[in-house]
Amino acid sequence: RFTTQIQYRIGWCSDYTPFPVTLPTETQKTWTFTYSYTERRLAYYCNGEQVLNFVLSDSACPDWSTRSYYRDWWERKPTQIQFLSGDKASDSYCISSNTGAI
């Protein structure tokens, strides 16, 4: 999400949150997202630099009234990537053939 600081949101787990590190300063940003099903670990990379390393757990997703939501959601294998209709920043995307990469 674009505000004065770029934020991320993890579905069924978190609200919009500032990244824990400073993002690369280049205007053009290439994002890579990976997910490990065995570890429930989600990682975001921006221009090749890891900017988020997040393990989904009850303690990491404390604000959801039914904590099993994040488990039900994140244990599924992704079948699509969706950009919100209001997205004005993304030019394109591609899906990697690497196992676990989204």
mmCIF file of N, CA and C in Angstrom:
data_model
loop_
_atom_site.group_PDB
_atom_site.id
_atom_site.type_symbol
_atom_site.label_atom_id
_atom_site.label_comp_id
_atom_site.label_asym_id
_atom_site.label_seq_id
_atom_site.Cartn_x
_atom_site.Cartn_y
_atom_site.Cartn_z
ATOM 1 N N ARG A 1 0.861 -1.168 0.000
ATOM 2 C CA ARG A 1 0.000 0.000 0.000
ATOM 3 C C ARG A 1 0.894 1.212 0.000
ATOM 4 N N PHE A 2 0.512 2.220 -0.756
ATOM 5 C CA PHE A 2 1.309 3.432 -0.848
ATOM 6 C C PHE A 2 0.776 4.495 0.101
ATOM 7 N N THR A 3 1.603 4.848 1.007
ATOM 8 C CA THR A 3 1.380 5.981 1.898
ATOM 9 C C THR A 3 2.721 6.706 1.867
ATOM 10 N N THR A 4 3.040 7.483 2.854
ATOM 11 C CA THR A 4 4.372 8.079 2.873
ATOM 12 C C THR A 4 5.435 6.998 2.992
ATOM 13 N N GLN A 5 5.032 5.829 3.494
ATOM 14 C CA GLN A 5 5.930 4.684 3.615
ATOM 15 C C GLN A 5 5.207 3.474 3.015
ATOM 16 N N ILE A 6 5.875 2.724 2.125
ATOM 17 C CA ILE A 6 5.257 1.542 1.535
ATOM 18 C C ILE A 6 5.014 0.514 2.634
ATOM 19 N N GLN A 7 3.825 -0.099 2.605
ATOM 20 C CA GLN A 7 3.437 -1.057 3.624
ATOM 21 C C GLN A 7 3.064 -2.387 2.979
ATOM 22 N N TYR A 8 3.022 -3.433 3.777
ATOM 23 C CA TYR A 8 2.595 -4.753 3.315
ATOM 24 C C TYR A 8 1.436 -5.231 4.183
ATOM 25 N N ARG A 9 0.714 -6.204 3.664
ATOM 26 C CA ARG A 9 -0.369 -6.838 4.415
ATOM 27 C C ARG A 9 -0.324 -8.329 4.113
ATOM 28 N N ILE A 10 -0.452 -9.162 5.131
ATOM 29 C CA ILE A 10 -0.488 -10.610 4.954
ATOM 30 C C ILE A 10 -1.916 -11.052 5.213
ATOM 31 N N GLY A 11 -2.548 -11.573 4.164
ATOM 32 C CA GLY A 11 -3.950 -11.952 4.244
ATOM 33 C C GLY A 11 -4.249 -12.918 5.374
ATOM 34 N N TRP A 12 -5.333 -12.670 6.077
ATOM 35 C CA TRP A 12 -5.786 -13.483 7.205
ATOM 36 C C TRP A 12 -4.776 -13.510 8.346
ATOM 37 N N CYS A 13 -3.882 -12.519 8.387
ATOM 38 C CA CYS A 13 -2.902 -12.517 9.470
ATOM 39 C C CYS A 13 -2.616 -11.112 9.980
ATOM 40 N N SER A 14 -2.438 -10.130 9.095
ATOM 41 C CA SER A 14 -2.022 -8.810 9.572
ATOM 42 C C SER A 14 -2.745 -7.702 8.827
ATOM 43 N N ASP A 15 -2.736 -6.550 9.428
ATOM 44 C CA ASP A 15 -3.205 -5.345 8.757
ATOM 45 C C ASP A 15 -2.014 -4.725 8.044
ATOM 46 N N TYR A 16 -2.219 -3.589 7.381
ATOM 47 C CA TYR A 16 -1.110 -2.912 6.711
ATOM 48 C C TYR A 16 -0.054 -2.513 7.735
ATOM 49 N N THR A 17 1.196 -2.860 7.420
ATOM 50 C CA THR A 17 2.311 -2.687 8.342
ATOM 51 C C THR A 17 3.517 -2.157 7.571
ATOM 52 N N PRO A 18 4.257 -1.198 8.122
ATOM 53 C CA PRO A 18 5.500 -0.758 7.456
ATOM 54 C C PRO A 18 6.514 -1.900 7.413
ATOM 55 N N PHE A 19 7.329 -1.936 6.375
ATOM 56 C CA PHE A 19 8.377 -2.949 6.293
ATOM 57 C C PHE A 19 9.374 -2.751 7.432
ATOM 58 N N PRO A 20 9.945 -3.847 7.953
ATOM 59 C CA PRO A 20 10.868 -3.736 9.084
ATOM 60 C C PRO A 20 12.255 -3.213 8.704
ATOM 61 N N VAL A 21 12.522 -3.086 7.417
ATOM 62 C CA VAL A 21 13.806 -2.570 6.946
ATOM 63 C C VAL A 21 13.539 -1.462 5.926
ATOM 64 N N THR A 22 14.567 -0.673 5.648
ATOM 65 C CA THR A 22 14.468 0.362 4.619
ATOM 66 C C THR A 22 14.513 -0.298 3.251
ATOM 67 N N LEU A 23 13.566 0.039 2.397
ATOM 68 C CA LEU A 23 13.510 -0.542 1.056
ATOM 69 C C LEU A 23 14.569 0.086 0.159
ATOM 70 N N PRO A 24 14.986 -0.635 -0.886
ATOM 71 C CA PRO A 24 15.922 -0.040 -1.846
ATOM 72 C C PRO A 24 15.366 1.278 -2.387
ATOM 73 N N THR A 25 16.253 2.195 -2.706
ATOM 74 C CA THR A 25 15.824 3.541 -3.093
ATOM 75 C C THR A 25 15.498 3.690 -4.577
ATOM 76 N N GLU A 26 15.831 2.688 -5.410
ATOM 77 C CA GLU A 26 15.541 2.795 -6.832
ATOM 78 C C GLU A 26 14.043 2.999 -7.060
ATOM 79 N N THR A 27 13.705 3.809 -8.053
ATOM 80 C CA THR A 27 12.305 4.045 -8.381
ATOM 81 C C THR A 27 11.660 2.762 -8.901
ATOM 82 N N GLN A 28 12.349 2.066 -9.795
ATOM 83 C CA GLN A 28 11.853 0.805 -10.351
ATOM 84 C C GLN A 28 12.148 -0.310 -9.357
ATOM 85 N N LYS A 29 11.115 -0.978 -8.892
ATOM 86 C CA LYS A 29 11.288 -2.043 -7.910
ATOM 87 C C LYS A 29 10.767 -3.359 -8.488
ATOM 88 N N THR A 30 11.581 -4.398 -8.377
ATOM 89 C CA THR A 30 11.181 -5.738 -8.776
ATOM 90 C C THR A 30 11.002 -6.555 -7.504
ATOM 91 N N TRP A 31 9.800 -7.084 -7.333
ATOM 92 C CA TRP A 31 9.455 -7.813 -6.121
ATOM 93 C C TRP A 31 9.426 -9.311 -6.401
ATOM 94 N N THR A 32 9.912 -10.089 -5.446
ATOM 95 C CA THR A 32 9.838 -11.539 -5.494
ATOM 96 C C THR A 32 9.250 -12.002 -4.166
ATOM 97 N N PHE A 33 8.302 -12.926 -4.242
ATOM 98 C CA PHE A 33 7.646 -13.448 -3.045
ATOM 99 C C PHE A 33 7.842 -14.956 -3.017
ATOM 100 N N THR A 34 8.301 -15.480 -1.891
ATOM 101 C CA THR A 34 8.449 -16.925 -1.748
ATOM 102 C C THR A 34 7.689 -17.387 -0.511
ATOM 103 N N TYR A 35 7.274 -18.644 -0.543
ATOM 104 C CA TYR A 35 6.569 -19.211 0.595
ATOM 105 C C TYR A 35 7.001 -20.653 0.782
ATOM 106 N N SER A 36 7.398 -21.008 1.994
ATOM 107 C CA SER A 36 7.744 -22.380 2.351
ATOM 108 C C SER A 36 6.554 -22.989 3.083
ATOM 109 N N TYR A 37 5.957 -24.003 2.495
ATOM 110 C CA TYR A 37 4.803 -24.651 3.125
ATOM 111 C C TYR A 37 5.197 -25.373 4.401
ATOM 112 N N THR A 38 6.366 -25.994 4.425
ATOM 113 C CA THR A 38 6.768 -26.757 5.602
ATOM 114 C C THR A 38 7.067 -25.858 6.788
ATOM 115 N N GLU A 39 7.616 -24.688 6.534
ATOM 116 C CA GLU A 39 7.954 -23.767 7.627
ATOM 117 C C GLU A 39 6.896 -22.685 7.830
ATOM 118 N N ARG A 40 5.939 -22.591 6.903
ATOM 119 C CA ARG A 40 4.968 -21.483 6.886
ATOM 120 C C ARG A 40 5.704 -20.147 6.902
ATOM 121 N N ARG A 41 6.763 -20.081 6.104
ATOM 122 C CA ARG A 41 7.607 -18.886 6.058
ATOM 123 C C ARG A 41 7.366 -18.146 4.744
ATOM 124 N N LEU A 42 7.045 -16.870 4.874
ATOM 125 C CA LEU A 42 6.813 -15.995 3.735
ATOM 126 C C LEU A 42 7.963 -15.000 3.671
ATOM 127 N N ALA A 43 8.576 -14.872 2.504
ATOM 128 C CA ALA A 43 9.688 -13.921 2.349
ATOM 129 C C ALA A 43 9.406 -13.005 1.163
ATOM 130 N N TYR A 44 9.673 -11.733 1.344
ATOM 131 C CA TYR A 44 9.548 -10.733 0.276
ATOM 132 C C TYR A 44 10.947 -10.219 -0.035
ATOM 133 N N TYR A 45 11.228 -10.073 -1.305
ATOM 134 C CA TYR A 45 12.494 -9.510 -1.767
ATOM 135 C C TYR A 45 12.171 -8.325 -2.663
ATOM 136 N N CYS A 46 12.926 -7.260 -2.513
ATOM 137 C CA CYS A 46 12.790 -6.082 -3.358
ATOM 138 C C CYS A 46 14.143 -5.816 -4.003
ATOM 139 N N ASN A 47 14.191 -5.884 -5.329
ATOM 140 C CA ASN A 47 15.442 -5.704 -6.074
ATOM 141 C C ASN A 47 16.540 -6.628 -5.541
ATOM 142 N N GLY A 48 16.138 -7.861 -5.207
ATOM 143 C CA GLY A 48 17.097 -8.866 -4.763
ATOM 144 C C GLY A 48 17.445 -8.827 -3.285
ATOM 145 N N GLU A 49 16.974 -7.826 -2.557
ATOM 146 C CA GLU A 49 17.258 -7.717 -1.119
ATOM 147 C C GLU A 49 16.060 -8.223 -0.321
ATOM 148 N N GLN A 50 16.294 -9.105 0.666
ATOM 149 C CA GLN A 50 15.191 -9.558 1.498
ATOM 150 C C GLN A 50 14.712 -8.410 2.387
ATOM 151 N N VAL A 51 13.424 -8.109 2.300
ATOM 152 C CA VAL A 51 12.855 -7.018 3.093
ATOM 153 C C VAL A 51 11.827 -7.512 4.104
ATOM 154 N N LEU A 52 11.464 -8.803 4.014
ATOM 155 C CA LEU A 52 10.547 -9.377 4.994
ATOM 156 C C LEU A 52 10.794 -10.878 5.067
ATOM 157 N N ASN A 53 10.857 -11.394 6.289
ATOM 158 C CA ASN A 53 10.980 -12.825 6.546
ATOM 159 C C ASN A 53 9.990 -13.118 7.660
ATOM 160 N N PHE A 54 8.847 -13.682 7.318
ATOM 161 C CA PHE A 54 7.713 -13.763 8.240
ATOM 162 C C PHE A 54 7.265 -15.208 8.375
ATOM 163 N N VAL A 55 7.188 -15.711 9.602
ATOM 164 C CA VAL A 55 6.689 -17.055 9.857
ATOM 165 C C VAL A 55 5.270 -16.924 10.410
ATOM 166 N N LEU A 56 4.317 -17.532 9.712
ATOM 167 C CA LEU A 56 2.923 -17.497 10.149
ATOM 168 C C LEU A 56 2.734 -18.414 11.345
ATOM 169 N N SER A 57 2.121 -17.892 12.393
ATOM 170 C CA SER A 57 1.882 -18.675 13.607
ATOM 171 C C SER A 57 0.786 -17.982 14.399
ATOM 172 N N ASP A 58 0.283 -18.658 15.443
ATOM 173 C CA ASP A 58 -0.725 -18.024 16.295
ATOM 174 C C ASP A 58 -0.186 -16.734 16.904
ATOM 175 N N SER A 59 1.070 -16.727 17.311
ATOM 176 C CA SER A 59 1.622 -15.524 17.934
ATOM 177 C C SER A 59 1.879 -14.416 16.906
ATOM 178 N N ALA A 60 2.174 -14.789 15.663
ATOM 179 C CA ALA A 60 2.418 -13.779 14.625
ATOM 180 C C ALA A 60 1.111 -13.208 14.078
ATOM 181 N N CYS A 61 0.016 -13.931 14.230
ATOM 182 C CA CYS A 61 -1.292 -13.511 13.727
ATOM 183 C C CYS A 61 -2.284 -13.407 14.884
ATOM 184 N N PRO A 62 -1.998 -12.590 15.897
ATOM 185 C CA PRO A 62 -2.787 -12.620 17.134
ATOM 186 C C PRO A 62 -4.156 -11.951 17.050
ATOM 187 N N ASP A 63 -4.376 -11.081 16.084
ATOM 188 C CA ASP A 63 -5.589 -10.275 16.087
ATOM 189 C C ASP A 63 -6.772 -10.913 15.365
ATOM 190 N N TRP A 64 -6.602 -12.087 14.799
ATOM 191 C CA TRP A 64 -7.709 -12.722 14.095
ATOM 192 C C TRP A 64 -8.526 -13.526 15.080
ATOM 193 N N SER A 65 -9.832 -13.252 15.097
ATOM 194 C CA SER A 65 -10.692 -13.882 16.093
ATOM 195 C C SER A 65 -10.688 -15.407 15.972
ATOM 196 N N THR A 66 -10.605 -15.933 14.765
ATOM 197 C CA THR A 66 -10.481 -17.366 14.559
ATOM 198 C C THR A 66 -9.118 -17.601 13.954
ATOM 199 N N ARG A 67 -8.161 -17.979 14.758
ATOM 200 C CA ARG A 67 -6.779 -18.073 14.292
ATOM 201 C C ARG A 67 -6.575 -19.140 13.229
ATOM 202 N N SER A 68 -7.494 -20.068 13.115
ATOM 203 C CA SER A 68 -7.321 -21.089 12.088
ATOM 204 C C SER A 68 -7.471 -20.505 10.686
ATOM 205 N N TYR A 69 -8.028 -19.306 10.556
ATOM 206 C CA TYR A 69 -8.152 -18.688 9.231
ATOM 207 C C TYR A 69 -6.815 -18.631 8.519
ATOM 208 N N TYR A 70 -5.768 -18.168 9.199
ATOM 209 C CA TYR A 70 -4.482 -18.047 8.514
ATOM 210 C C TYR A 70 -3.973 -19.424 8.101
ATOM 211 N N ARG A 71 -4.201 -20.442 8.946
ATOM 212 C CA ARG A 71 -3.762 -21.792 8.595
ATOM 213 C C ARG A 71 -4.518 -22.304 7.372
ATOM 214 N N ASP A 72 -5.840 -22.141 7.383
ATOM 215 C CA ASP A 72 -6.663 -22.594 6.254
ATOM 216 C C ASP A 72 -6.232 -21.910 4.966
ATOM 217 N N TRP A 73 -5.938 -20.634 5.031
ATOM 218 C CA TRP A 73 -5.572 -19.857 3.852
ATOM 219 C C TRP A 73 -4.172 -20.202 3.354
ATOM 220 N N TRP A 74 -3.210 -20.197 4.259
ATOM 221 C CA TRP A 74 -1.815 -20.330 3.857
ATOM 222 C C TRP A 74 -1.366 -21.773 3.654
ATOM 223 N N GLU A 75 -2.199 -22.759 3.967
ATOM 224 C CA GLU A 75 -1.849 -24.145 3.666
ATOM 225 C C GLU A 75 -2.270 -24.548 2.255
ATOM 226 N N ARG A 76 -2.962 -23.655 1.557
ATOM 227 C CA ARG A 76 -3.366 -23.922 0.176
ATOM 228 C C ARG A 76 -2.214 -23.619 -0.778
ATOM 229 N N LYS A 77 -2.159 -24.371 -1.850
ATOM 230 C CA LYS A 77 -1.191 -24.087 -2.897
ATOM 231 C C LYS A 77 -1.762 -22.963 -3.765
ATOM 232 N N PRO A 78 -0.974 -21.937 -4.064
ATOM 233 C CA PRO A 78 -1.519 -20.825 -4.842
ATOM 234 C C PRO A 78 -1.887 -21.258 -6.257
ATOM 235 N N THR A 79 -3.021 -20.749 -6.726
ATOM 236 C CA THR A 79 -3.471 -21.038 -8.085
ATOM 237 C C THR A 79 -3.571 -19.771 -8.918
ATOM 238 N N GLN A 80 -3.407 -18.622 -8.277
ATOM 239 C CA GLN A 80 -3.489 -17.368 -9.011
ATOM 240 C C GLN A 80 -2.775 -16.264 -8.253
ATOM 241 N N ILE A 81 -2.462 -15.225 -8.974
ATOM 242 C CA ILE A 81 -1.941 -13.995 -8.380
ATOM 243 C C ILE A 81 -2.928 -12.904 -8.749
ATOM 244 N N GLN A 82 -3.289 -12.085 -7.800
ATOM 245 C CA GLN A 82 -4.298 -11.074 -8.054
ATOM 246 C C GLN A 82 -3.763 -9.691 -7.722
ATOM 247 N N PHE A 83 -3.979 -8.768 -8.625
ATOM 248 C CA PHE A 83 -3.682 -7.364 -8.372
ATOM 249 C C PHE A 83 -5.014 -6.669 -8.124
ATOM 250 N N LEU A 84 -5.066 -5.830 -7.129
ATOM 251 C CA LEU A 84 -6.300 -5.100 -6.836
ATOM 252 C C LEU A 84 -6.608 -4.133 -7.966
ATOM 253 N N SER A 85 -7.884 -3.878 -8.188
ATOM 254 C CA SER A 85 -8.284 -3.012 -9.305
ATOM 255 C C SER A 85 -7.726 -1.598 -9.162
ATOM 256 N N GLY A 86 -7.459 -1.158 -7.953
ATOM 257 C CA GLY A 86 -6.914 0.178 -7.727
ATOM 258 C C GLY A 86 -5.401 0.259 -7.847
ATOM 259 N N ASP A 87 -4.738 -0.847 -8.190
ATOM 260 C CA ASP A 87 -3.280 -0.896 -8.289
ATOM 261 C C ASP A 87 -2.817 -0.031 -9.457
ATOM 262 N N LYS A 88 -2.091 1.021 -9.150
ATOM 263 C CA LYS A 88 -1.580 1.933 -10.179
ATOM 264 C C LYS A 88 -0.063 1.847 -10.307
ATOM 265 N N ALA A 89 0.566 0.949 -9.541
ATOM 266 C CA ALA A 89 2.027 0.894 -9.504
ATOM 267 C C ALA A 89 2.609 -0.294 -10.256
ATOM 268 N N SER A 90 1.853 -1.357 -10.430
ATOM 269 C CA SER A 90 2.393 -2.581 -11.034
ATOM 270 C C SER A 90 2.306 -2.524 -12.553
ATOM 271 N N ASP A 91 3.430 -2.840 -13.196
ATOM 272 C CA ASP A 91 3.454 -2.881 -14.656
ATOM 273 C C ASP A 91 3.172 -4.277 -15.177
ATOM 274 N N SER A 92 3.714 -5.294 -14.509
ATOM 275 C CA SER A 92 3.547 -6.664 -14.974
ATOM 276 C C SER A 92 3.962 -7.626 -13.876
ATOM 277 N N TYR A 93 3.753 -8.923 -14.128
ATOM 278 C CA TYR A 93 4.201 -9.954 -13.210
ATOM 279 C C TYR A 93 4.498 -11.214 -13.999
ATOM 280 N N CYS A 94 5.239 -12.123 -13.388
ATOM 281 C CA CYS A 94 5.447 -13.458 -13.961
ATOM 282 C C CYS A 94 5.516 -14.440 -12.812
ATOM 283 N N ILE A 95 5.178 -15.686 -13.109
ATOM 284 C CA ILE A 95 5.219 -16.731 -12.109
ATOM 285 C C ILE A 95 6.451 -17.578 -12.355
ATOM 286 N N SER A 96 7.257 -17.755 -11.330
ATOM 287 C CA SER A 96 8.482 -18.539 -11.434
ATOM 288 C C SER A 96 8.157 -20.026 -11.414
ATOM 289 N N SER A 97 8.997 -20.791 -12.050
ATOM 290 C CA SER A 97 8.833 -22.235 -12.014
ATOM 291 C C SER A 97 9.522 -22.847 -10.798
ATOM 292 N N ASN A 98 10.181 -22.037 -9.985
ATOM 293 C CA ASN A 98 10.850 -22.545 -8.782
ATOM 294 C C ASN A 98 9.836 -23.036 -7.782
ATOM 295 N N THR A 99 10.073 -24.175 -7.171
ATOM 296 C CA THR A 99 9.177 -24.720 -6.168
ATOM 297 C C THR A 99 9.084 -23.764 -4.984
ATOM 298 N N GLY A 100 7.861 -23.481 -4.569
ATOM 299 C CA GLY A 100 7.646 -22.631 -3.412
ATOM 300 C C GLY A 100 7.649 -21.150 -3.734
ATOM 301 N N ALA A 101 8.029 -20.765 -4.922
ATOM 302 C CA ALA A 101 8.039 -19.340 -5.278
ATOM 303 C C ALA A 101 6.697 -18.950 -5.836
ATOM 304 N N ILE A 102 6.260 -17.803 -5.457
ATOM 305 C CA ILE A 102 5.009 -17.259 -5.977
ATOM 306 C C ILE A 102 5.361 -16.110 -6.886
#
